[in-house]
Every structure is written in C-alpha cells, then in structure tokens.
Amino acid sequence: MRGIPDDWPGYSPDLFTYPEHYSGALDCVYIPHGVIMDRTERLARDIMDDRGDHDIAVLCVLKGGHQFCSDLVDCIQVLNRNSSKSLLMTVDFIRLKSYLNDRSTPDIQMIGAESLSVLTGKNVLIIEAIVDTGKTMQTLLTHVRAFKPKLIKVAG
C-alpha cells in the first residue's frame, strides 16, 4: 500500500459531516473513515487468505487498539460466515503502559500478561493501534514468544 505523500493537502472538511464543536478547528481530513474501514476489510481478507482454516488467537493491545481490534474482528467474522473456510478465533486483551502522563518511561508495565499462557502453540495475531518507536512492541513480542506460540503476526 502506498503511503500518503508529505505534501498531501487532504480532503476539504466541507466534504464530511462532523461534530459542530470541530467547526473552524479542522483544516483537512487526511484519511476518511470509509477508507480506513475499506483497508480494515482488506486486511481481514488477507488474514483469512493467510490463515485459512488455522485457528487464530487475537491479542488486543489496550487501550488504543480496542476499536481497531473490534472493527478487524468484525470484518473477519463476516468473511468467516460467508466463506467455505472456517476460522476459529479467540480474543484476549493486554494493556501496556510505557508513558506516565505524557512522557515516555524506560519501564513498560504489562497488565493482563499473566493470562497469556493461552497463546502456547497458537497462531497469534497481535492488534495494536499505534506502533511508535517499536520499543513497546518489541517488549511484548519477547514476552509472547516466551509462551511458544506457533506463529506471531502484528496488525496495526
């Protein structure tokens, strides 16, 4: 997928409906919700094609990843219902904290990490909203690998 060029002016806010309290505050819309949902559905199709009939354990990284995870899982479930393949999914949650207020900290707290033994031997899909420096994701991947999953993929 091609990225958005640095000089992309975005779409005029006049093309969209948005809450009145944003009036005057929006210069442009870079990625409309419909485009995000189309890409999410495409990603769900890719996951279905890639995993086929192999079960998958979804690990949603909270707090930011909850909406993306929900949308992606919904798309996978719709495709699963309308497919000759059957993909069994389980969804678990983990919360990672690497910021205190608005500052990055060297330590990463994992909340919910004690229940990750369910990932042993599974195909794991980690769903994260934002991968910034990658430090938090690397820490999570190291932790998940300790449970010896069959496969790990990251969607974000």
Coordinates of N, CA, C and O in Angstrom, one line a residue, residues 14 18-19 27 33 39 49 52 61-62 65 78 85 92 96 105 110 119 123 128 130 144 149:
D14 N -15.4 20.3 4.2 CA -16.8 20.5 3.7 C -17.3 19.3 3.1 O -18.6 19.2 2.9
Y18 N -19.3 16.3 10.6 CA -18.5 16.1 11.8 C -19.2 17.0 12.9 O -20.0 17.9 12.6
P19 N -18.8 16.7 14.2 CA -19.5 17.4 15.3 C -19.2 18.9 15.2 O -18.1 19.4 14.8
D27 N -8.6 21.8 9.4 CA -8.1 22.3 8.1 C -8.4 21.3 7.0 O -8.7 21.7 5.9
H33 N -13.0 8.0 7.3 CA -13.4 6.8 8.0 C -13.7 5.6 7.0 O -13.3 4.5 7.2
R39 N -9.8 -0.4 4.2 CA -8.5 -1.0 4.4 C -8.6 -2.1 5.5 O -7.9 -3.1 5.4
D49 N -7.1 -15.3 4.0 CA -6.3 -16.0 3.0 C -5.1 -16.6 3.6 O -4.7 -17.7 3.2
G52 N -6.4 -19.2 6.5 CA -7.2 -20.2 6.0 C -8.0 -20.9 7.1 O -8.8 -20.3 7.7
V61 N -4.1 -5.1 22.1 CA -3.4 -4.2 23.0 C -4.2 -3.0 23.3 O -4.6 -2.2 22.4
L62 N -4.6 -2.9 24.6 CA -5.4 -1.8 25.1 C -4.5 -0.6 25.5 O -3.4 -0.8 25.7
G65 N -5.9 0.1 21.0 CA -6.2 -0.9 20.0 C -7.6 -1.4 20.0 O -8.0 -2.2 19.1
V78 N -17.4 -11.6 9.6 CA -18.3 -11.5 8.4 C -17.8 -12.4 7.3 O -18.5 -13.2 6.7
K85 N -14.2 -21.6 4.2 CA -13.2 -21.8 5.2 C -13.8 -21.4 6.6 O -14.7 -20.6 6.6
D92 N -8.1 -12.1 23.4 CA -7.7 -11.8 24.7 C -7.1 -10.4 24.7 O -6.9 -9.8 23.6
L96 N -0.5 -2.3 27.8 CA 0.9 -1.9 28.0 C 1.0 -0.5 28.3 O 0.3 0.4 27.7
T105 N 8.5 6.4 29.5 CA 9.3 5.9 30.6 C 10.1 4.7 30.1 O 9.7 4.0 29.2
M110 N 3.0 -4.3 32.0 CA 2.0 -5.2 31.3 C 0.9 -5.6 32.3 O 1.2 -6.2 33.3
L119 N -1.8 -18.7 24.8 CA -1.2 -18.5 23.4 C -0.3 -19.6 23.0 O 0.2 -19.7 21.9
N123 N -1.6 -19.8 16.7 CA -1.3 -18.7 15.7 C -1.8 -17.4 16.4 O -3.0 -17.3 16.6
E128 N -2.6 -3.8 17.5 CA -2.1 -2.6 18.1 C -2.5 -1.4 17.3 O -2.5 -1.5 16.1
I130 N -1.2 1.8 17.5 CA -0.1 2.7 17.1 C 1.2 2.0 17.5 O 1.4 1.6 18.6
V144 N 5.5 -12.5 24.5 CA 4.7 -13.5 23.9 C 5.5 -14.7 23.4 O 5.0 -15.9 23.6
P149 N 4.3 -19.6 21.0 CA 3.2 -19.7 20.0 C 3.7 -20.3 18.7 O 4.9 -20.3 18.5

